Amino acid sequence: MIGIMVGLTSFLSFLFMAGPYIRKFFAGGVCTSTVQLPGKVVVVTGANTGIGKETAKDLARRGARVYIACRDILKGESAASEIRAATKNQQVFVRKLDLSDTKSIRAFAEGFLAEEKQLHILINNAGVMMCPYSKTADGFETHLGVNHLGHFLLTHLLLEKLKESAPSRVVNVSSVGHHLGRIFFQDLQGEKHYNRGFAYCNSKLANVLFTRELAYRLKGTGVTTYAVHPGLVQSELVRHSFLLCLLWRLFTPFVKTTPQGAQTSLHCALAEGIESQSGRYFSDCRKAWVSPKGRNNKTAKRLWDVSCELLGI
């Protein structure tokens, strides 16, 4: 036992000393775009914290009008104040958006469309992870309802504005976890069998399939869409899992910072010349391998149709 404790102590000491070098090695891709965004309008969901906040900050630094769409207005205002101070851009706004409630989603979209004449970038960043079984205000399983259906409805409501503002982009934050996901149409809400880890992975697969089908339907409109894996990132997303919180702390040097985690979202929002890659999945600022389930056009179309039925659109 003493030997194990000594070994563990030595290992943790090594991680602490080598942390900066390890973190640099695992930092991943960097968005190198120098594109500036004066006059451009951007919506980032869940931008009150984590990689969403860093994404919003970078876009504000480039001169965009940035809308932080989030559930917690107080945290949103705090983030907006910080971003305005850091970027000297006063055009950073906070609007209420609760992705677990379709009434809130429709209210946000209605308000935004009344307020803005254009929308150039929509980043569907917000999400939940490893939640105990629960349902949204509309009776959807929480992972499916927030991570997929909420953003599906939001995108649907803003799609005409995106088309009018083309060239424009939609970025959906997915995860490498989509490789473990499956779409069980016979138990989409997890009422028969529920595992919160797989429920998260299933919703991330839904993000990939949504991106694929959306790209197909948007051909020729000037609107392109991309799914991204941000990497393993220090964020509040793991708060529902004690084990993941512990692992994140122990292996901090291997986990990306939030600015590093935002890089692929920024790449897909800004990089020139990737329009032909619409519908694809990116990681570390480059196109990445998608699971066979994520490339299934039949499943993508069926998921689209079922999502429309569930949302009444």
CSV table of C-alpha atoms in Angstrom, one decimal:
chain,number,residue,atom,x,y,z
A,1,MET,CA,0.0,0.0,0.0
A,2,ILE,CA,2.8,2.4,0.9
A,3,GLY,CA,4.5,1.6,-2.4
A,4,ILE,CA,1.3,2.4,-4.3
A,5,MET,CA,0.9,5.7,-2.4
A,6,VAL,CA,4.5,6.7,-3.1
A,7,GLY,CA,4.0,5.8,-6.8
A,8,LEU,CA,0.8,7.8,-7.1
A,9,THR,CA,2.5,10.8,-5.4
A,10,SER,CA,5.4,10.6,-7.8
A,11,PHE,CA,3.1,10.4,-10.8
A,12,LEU,CA,1.0,13.4,-9.6
A,13,SER,CA,4.2,15.3,-9.0
A,14,PHE,CA,5.4,14.5,-12.5
A,15,LEU,CA,2.1,15.7,-13.9
A,16,PHE,CA,2.4,19.0,-12.0
A,17,MET,CA,6.0,19.6,-13.1
A,18,ALA,CA,5.4,18.6,-16.7
A,19,GLY,CA,1.9,20.0,-17.0
A,20,PRO,CA,2.8,23.1,-19.2
A,21,TYR,CA,4.6,20.9,-21.7
A,22,ILE,CA,2.0,18.2,-21.8
A,23,ARG,CA,-0.8,20.7,-22.2
A,24,LYS,CA,1.0,22.3,-25.1
A,25,PHE,CA,1.4,18.9,-26.8
A,26,PHE,CA,-2.4,18.2,-26.4
A,27,ALA,CA,-3.5,21.7,-27.3
A,28,GLY,CA,-4.7,20.6,-30.7
A,29,GLY,CA,-5.4,22.8,-33.7
A,30,VAL,CA,-5.5,26.5,-33.8
A,31,CYS,CA,-7.8,28.7,-35.9
A,32,THR,CA,-5.5,30.8,-38.0
A,33,SER,CA,-8.1,32.8,-39.8
A,34,THR,CA,-7.5,36.6,-39.9
A,35,VAL,CA,-11.1,37.3,-41.0
A,36,GLN,CA,-12.6,40.4,-39.5
A,37,LEU,CA,-16.4,40.7,-38.9
A,38,PRO,CA,-17.5,44.3,-38.8
A,39,GLY,CA,-21.2,44.5,-39.6
A,40,LYS,CA,-21.7,40.8,-39.2
A,41,VAL,CA,-24.2,39.3,-36.7
A,42,VAL,CA,-23.5,36.2,-34.7
A,43,VAL,CA,-25.5,34.1,-32.2
A,44,VAL,CA,-23.7,31.8,-29.8
A,45,THR,CA,-25.8,29.6,-27.5
A,46,GLY,CA,-24.5,28.9,-24.1
A,47,ALA,CA,-21.9,31.6,-24.4
A,48,ASN,CA,-22.1,32.6,-20.7
A,49,THR,CA,-19.4,30.1,-19.8
A,50,GLY,CA,-16.9,27.6,-21.2
A,51,ILE,CA,-15.9,27.4,-24.9
A,52,GLY,CA,-19.1,29.3,-25.8
A,53,LYS,CA,-17.8,32.3,-23.9
A,54,GLU,CA,-14.4,32.1,-25.5
A,55,THR,CA,-15.9,31.7,-28.9
A,56,ALA,CA,-18.1,34.8,-28.4
A,57,LYS,CA,-15.1,36.7,-27.1
A,58,ASP,CA,-13.0,35.9,-30.2
A,59,LEU,CA,-15.8,36.9,-32.6
A,60,ALA,CA,-16.4,40.1,-30.7
A,61,ARG,CA,-12.7,40.9,-30.9
A,62,ARG,CA,-13.1,40.6,-34.7
A,63,GLY,CA,-15.9,43.3,-34.6
A,64,ALA,CA,-19.0,41.2,-34.9
A,65,ARG,CA,-22.4,42.0,-33.2
A,66,VAL,CA,-22.5,39.1,-30.8
A,67,TYR,CA,-25.7,37.7,-29.1
A,68,ILE,CA,-25.1,35.5,-26.1
A,69,ALA,CA,-28.1,33.3,-26.0
A,70,CYS,CA,-28.3,31.5,-22.6
A,71,ARG,CA,-30.6,30.4,-19.8
A,72,ASP,CA,-28.9,32.2,-16.9
A,73,ILE,CA,-29.2,35.9,-17.7
A,74,LEU,CA,-27.1,37.0,-14.7
A,75,LYS,CA,-24.2,34.8,-15.8
A,76,GLY,CA,-24.7,36.0,-19.4
A,77,GLU,CA,-24.5,39.6,-18.4
A,78,SER,CA,-21.3,38.9,-16.4
A,79,ALA,CA,-19.8,37.2,-19.4
A,80,ALA,CA,-20.9,40.0,-21.7
A,81,SER,CA,-19.4,42.7,-19.5
A,82,GLU,CA,-16.1,40.7,-19.4
A,83,ILE,CA,-16.1,40.4,-23.2
A,84,ARG,CA,-16.9,44.0,-23.8
A,85,ALA,CA,-14.0,45.1,-21.5
A,86,ALA,CA,-11.6,42.6,-23.1
A,87,THR,CA,-12.5,43.4,-26.8
A,88,LYS,CA,-13.6,47.1,-26.6
A,89,ASN,CA,-16.6,46.0,-28.5
A,90,GLN,CA,-19.8,47.2,-27.0
A,91,GLN,CA,-22.0,45.3,-29.4
A,92,VAL,CA,-22.3,42.2,-27.2
A,93,PHE,CA,-25.8,41.5,-26.1
A,94,VAL,CA,-27.5,38.9,-23.8
A,95,ARG,CA,-30.8,37.3,-24.6
A,96,LYS,CA,-32.8,34.7,-22.7
A,97,LEU,CA,-32.8,31.2,-24.3
A,98,ASP,CA,-33.7,28.0,-22.5
A,99,LEU,CA,-33.2,25.1,-24.9
A,100,SER,CA,-35.2,22.8,-22.6
A,101,ASP,CA,-38.3,24.8,-23.3
A,102,THR,CA,-39.7,25.3,-26.9
A,103,LYS,CA,-41.6,28.3,-25.8
A,104,SER,CA,-38.4,30.0,-24.7
A,105,ILE,CA,-36.7,29.0,-28.0
A,106,ARG,CA,-39.6,30.5,-30.0
A,107,ALA,CA,-39.6,33.7,-27.9
A,108,PHE,CA,-35.9,34.1,-28.4
A,109,ALA,CA,-36.2,33.7,-32.2
A,110,GLU,CA,-39.1,36.0,-32.4
A,111,GLY,CA,-37.3,38.7,-30.5
A,112,PHE,CA,-34.1,38.3,-32.4
A,113,LEU,CA,-35.8,38.4,-35.8
A,114,ALA,CA,-37.6,41.6,-34.7
A,115,GLU,CA,-34.3,43.1,-33.6
A,116,GLU,CA,-31.9,42.1,-36.4
A,117,LYS,CA,-32.1,42.2,-40.2
A,118,GLN,CA,-29.3,39.7,-40.7
A,119,LEU,CA,-27.6,36.6,-39.2
A,120,HIS,CA,-24.3,35.5,-40.5
A,121,ILE,CA,-23.1,32.9,-38.0
A,122,LEU,CA,-25.1,30.6,-35.7
A,123,ILE,CA,-23.1,28.6,-33.3
A,124,ASN,CA,-25.2,25.9,-31.5
A,125,ASN,CA,-22.8,25.4,-28.6
A,126,ALA,CA,-24.9,24.9,-25.5
A,127,GLY,CA,-25.4,21.4,-24.1
A,128,VAL,CA,-25.8,19.1,-21.2
A,129,MET,CA,-23.9,16.0,-20.3
A,130,MET,CA,-24.4,12.9,-18.1
A,131,CYS,CA,-27.7,14.1,-16.6
A,132,PRO,CA,-29.7,11.8,-14.4
A,133,TYR,CA,-32.9,10.8,-16.3
A,134,SER,CA,-35.2,13.8,-16.6
A,135,LYS,CA,-37.4,15.5,-19.1
A,136,THR,CA,-37.7,19.0,-20.6
A,137,ALA,CA,-40.7,21.3,-20.3
A,138,ASP,CA,-42.0,19.6,-23.5
A,139,GLY,CA,-41.5,16.0,-22.2
A,140,PHE,CA,-38.4,15.2,-24.2
A,141,GLU,CA,-35.5,13.3,-22.6
A,142,THR,CA,-33.1,16.0,-21.5
A,143,HIS,CA,-30.0,15.2,-23.6
A,144,LEU,CA,-32.1,14.7,-26.7
A,145,GLY,CA,-34.3,17.7,-25.9
A,146,VAL,CA,-31.5,20.2,-25.2
A,147,ASN,CA,-28.5,19.0,-27.3
A,148,HIS,CA,-30.5,18.0,-30.4
A,149,LEU,CA,-34.2,19.1,-30.5
A,150,GLY,CA,-33.6,22.5,-28.9
A,151,HIS,CA,-30.9,23.5,-31.5
A,152,PHE,CA,-32.9,21.8,-34.3
A,153,LEU,CA,-35.9,24.1,-33.6
A,154,LEU,CA,-33.7,27.2,-33.1
A,155,THR,CA,-31.9,26.6,-36.4
A,156,HIS,CA,-35.3,26.0,-38.1
A,157,LEU,CA,-36.7,29.3,-36.8
A,158,LEU,CA,-33.6,31.3,-37.9
A,159,LEU,CA,-32.9,29.5,-41.2
A,160,GLU,CA,-34.7,32.0,-43.5
A,161,LYS,CA,-32.6,34.9,-41.9
A,162,LEU,CA,-29.4,32.9,-42.5
A,163,LYS,CA,-30.4,32.4,-46.1
A,164,GLU,CA,-31.2,36.1,-46.6
A,165,SER,CA,-27.7,36.9,-45.1
A,166,ALA,CA,-25.7,34.4,-47.1
A,167,PRO,CA,-22.9,33.5,-47.2
A,168,SER,CA,-23.6,32.4,-43.7
A,169,ARG,CA,-22.8,29.4,-41.5
A,170,VAL,CA,-24.2,27.1,-38.8
A,171,VAL,CA,-21.8,25.4,-36.5
A,172,ASN,CA,-23.0,22.5,-34.3
A,173,VAL,CA,-20.9,21.5,-31.4
A,174,SER,CA,-20.9,17.7,-31.2
A,175,SER,CA,-18.4,15.3,-29.7
A,176,VAL,CA,-16.1,12.4,-30.4
A,177,GLY,CA,-18.6,10.6,-28.1
A,178,HIS,CA,-20.8,10.3,-31.2
A,179,HIS,CA,-18.8,7.2,-32.1
A,180,LEU,CA,-20.5,5.5,-29.1
A,181,GLY,CA,-24.0,6.8,-30.0
A,182,ARG,CA,-26.9,5.1,-31.6
A,183,ILE,CA,-30.3,6.4,-32.7
A,184,PHE,CA,-33.0,4.1,-31.3
A,185,PHE,CA,-36.1,5.3,-33.0
A,186,GLN,CA,-38.1,2.7,-31.0
A,187,ASP,CA,-36.9,4.3,-27.7
A,188,LEU,CA,-35.7,7.8,-28.7
A,189,GLN,CA,-36.7,9.2,-25.3
A,190,GLY,CA,-34.9,6.5,-23.3
A,191,GLU,CA,-38.1,5.5,-21.4
A,192,LYS,CA,-37.4,1.8,-21.8
A,193,HIS,CA,-33.6,1.8,-21.2
A,194,TYR,CA,-31.6,4.7,-20.0
A,195,ASN,CA,-27.9,5.2,-19.5
A,196,ARG,CA,-26.8,8.8,-19.0
A,197,GLY,CA,-23.5,8.3,-20.7
A,198,PHE,CA,-24.9,6.7,-23.8
A,199,ALA,CA,-27.8,9.2,-23.8
A,200,TYR,CA,-25.2,12.0,-24.1
A,201,CYS,CA,-23.4,10.1,-26.9
A,202,ASN,CA,-26.7,9.5,-28.7
A,203,SER,CA,-27.5,13.2,-28.7
A,204,LYS,CA,-24.0,14.0,-30.1
A,205,LEU,CA,-24.6,11.5,-32.9
A,206,ALA,CA,-27.9,13.3,-33.5
A,207,ASN,CA,-25.9,16.6,-33.9
A,208,VAL,CA,-23.7,14.9,-36.6
A,209,LEU,CA,-26.7,13.5,-38.5
A,210,PHE,CA,-28.5,16.8,-38.2
A,211,THR,CA,-25.5,18.7,-39.7
A,212,ARG,CA,-25.3,16.2,-42.5
A,213,GLU,CA,-29.0,16.4,-43.5
A,214,LEU,CA,-29.0,20.2,-43.0
A,215,ALA,CA,-26.1,20.5,-45.4
A,216,TYR,CA,-28.0,18.4,-48.0
A,217,ARG,CA,-31.1,20.6,-47.7
A,218,LEU,CA,-29.1,23.8,-47.9
A,219,LYS,CA,-27.2,23.1,-51.1
A,220,GLY,CA,-27.2,26.1,-53.3
A,221,THR,CA,-28.4,28.6,-50.7
A,222,GLY,CA,-25.0,29.9,-49.6
A,223,VAL,CA,-25.6,28.6,-46.1
A,224,THR,CA,-23.0,26.0,-45.0
A,225,THR,CA,-23.0,23.9,-41.8
A,226,TYR,CA,-20.4,22.0,-39.8
A,227,ALA,CA,-20.3,19.6,-36.8
A,228,VAL,CA,-17.3,20.0,-34.5
A,229,HIS,CA,-15.6,18.1,-31.7
A,230,PRO,CA,-14.0,20.7,-29.4
A,231,GLY,CA,-11.7,18.1,-27.6
A,232,LEU,CA,-11.6,17.3,-23.9
A,233,VAL,CA,-12.0,20.7,-22.4
A,234,GLN,CA,-12.1,22.2,-18.9
A,235,SER,CA,-15.7,23.2,-18.5
A,236,GLU,CA,-18.8,23.0,-16.4
A,237,LEU,CA,-20.2,20.4,-18.8
A,238,VAL,CA,-19.0,17.4,-16.6
A,239,ARG,CA,-20.6,18.8,-13.4
A,240,HIS,CA,-23.2,15.9,-13.4
A,241,SER,CA,-20.5,13.2,-13.2
A,242,PHE,CA,-18.4,13.0,-10.0
A,243,LEU,CA,-16.1,10.5,-11.8
A,244,LEU,CA,-15.5,12.8,-14.7
A,245,CYS,CA,-14.9,15.8,-12.4
A,246,LEU,CA,-12.3,13.8,-10.6
A,247,LEU,CA,-10.6,12.6,-13.8
A,248,TRP,CA,-10.6,16.1,-15.2
A,249,ARG,CA,-8.8,17.3,-12.1
A,250,LEU,CA,-6.3,14.5,-12.0
A,251,PHE,CA,-5.5,14.7,-15.7
A,252,THR,CA,-5.6,18.5,-16.1
A,253,PRO,CA,-2.5,18.6,-18.2
A,254,PHE,CA,-4.2,16.4,-20.9
A,255,VAL,CA,-7.3,18.6,-21.0
A,256,LYS,CA,-7.7,21.6,-23.2
A,257,THR,CA,-8.3,25.1,-21.8
A,258,THR,CA,-11.5,26.8,-22.9
A,259,PRO,CA,-9.7,29.0,-25.4
A,260,GLN,CA,-8.1,25.9,-26.9
A,261,GLY,CA,-11.5,24.1,-26.9
A,262,ALA,CA,-13.0,27.0,-28.9
A,263,GLN,CA,-10.6,26.8,-31.8
A,264,THR,CA,-12.4,24.3,-34.0
A,265,SER,CA,-15.7,26.1,-33.6
A,266,LEU,CA,-13.9,29.3,-34.7
A,267,HIS,CA,-12.3,27.6,-37.6
A,268,CYS,CA,-15.6,26.3,-38.9
A,269,ALA,CA,-17.2,29.7,-38.4
A,270,LEU,CA,-14.4,31.7,-40.1
A,271,ALA,CA,-12.1,29.7,-42.3
A,272,GLU,CA,-12.2,30.5,-46.0
A,273,GLY,CA,-12.3,27.8,-48.5
A,274,ILE,CA,-14.2,25.1,-46.5
A,275,GLU,CA,-17.6,25.7,-48.0
A,276,SER,CA,-17.3,22.5,-50.0
A,277,GLN,CA,-16.9,20.6,-46.7
A,278,SER,CA,-20.4,21.6,-45.6
A,279,GLY,CA,-22.1,18.8,-43.6
A,280,ARG,CA,-18.7,17.4,-42.4
A,281,TYR,CA,-17.3,16.8,-38.9
A,282,PHE,CA,-14.2,18.6,-37.7
A,283,SER,CA,-11.8,18.1,-34.9
A,284,ASP,CA,-8.6,20.1,-34.2
A,285,CYS,CA,-9.5,22.5,-37.0
A,286,ARG,CA,-9.5,19.9,-39.7
A,287,LYS,CA,-11.9,17.4,-41.1
A,288,ALA,CA,-12.1,14.3,-38.9
A,289,TRP,CA,-13.3,10.7,-39.2
A,290,VAL,CA,-17.0,10.1,-38.6
A,291,SER,CA,-18.5,6.9,-37.4
A,292,PRO,CA,-20.4,4.8,-40.0
A,293,LYS,CA,-23.6,5.6,-38.0
A,294,GLY,CA,-22.9,9.3,-38.5
A,295,ARG,CA,-22.6,8.9,-42.3
A,296,ASN,CA,-26.0,7.1,-42.7
A,297,ASN,CA,-28.1,9.3,-44.9
A,298,LYS,CA,-31.2,7.2,-44.4
A,299,THR,CA,-30.9,7.6,-40.6
A,300,ALA,CA,-30.2,11.3,-41.0
A,301,LYS,CA,-33.3,11.9,-43.0
A,302,ARG,CA,-35.5,9.8,-40.7
A,303,LEU,CA,-34.2,11.7,-37.7
A,304,TRP,CA,-35.0,15.0,-39.4
A,305,ASP,CA,-38.5,13.8,-40.1
A,306,VAL,CA,-39.0,12.5,-36.5
A,307,SER,CA,-37.6,15.7,-35.1
A,308,CYS,CA,-40.1,17.8,-37.1
A,309,GLU,CA,-42.9,15.6,-35.9
A,310,LEU,CA,-41.9,15.9,-32.2
A,311,LEU,CA,-41.5,19.7,-32.5
A,312,GLY,CA,-44.7,20.2,-34.6
A,313,ILE,CA,-42.9,21.9,-37.5
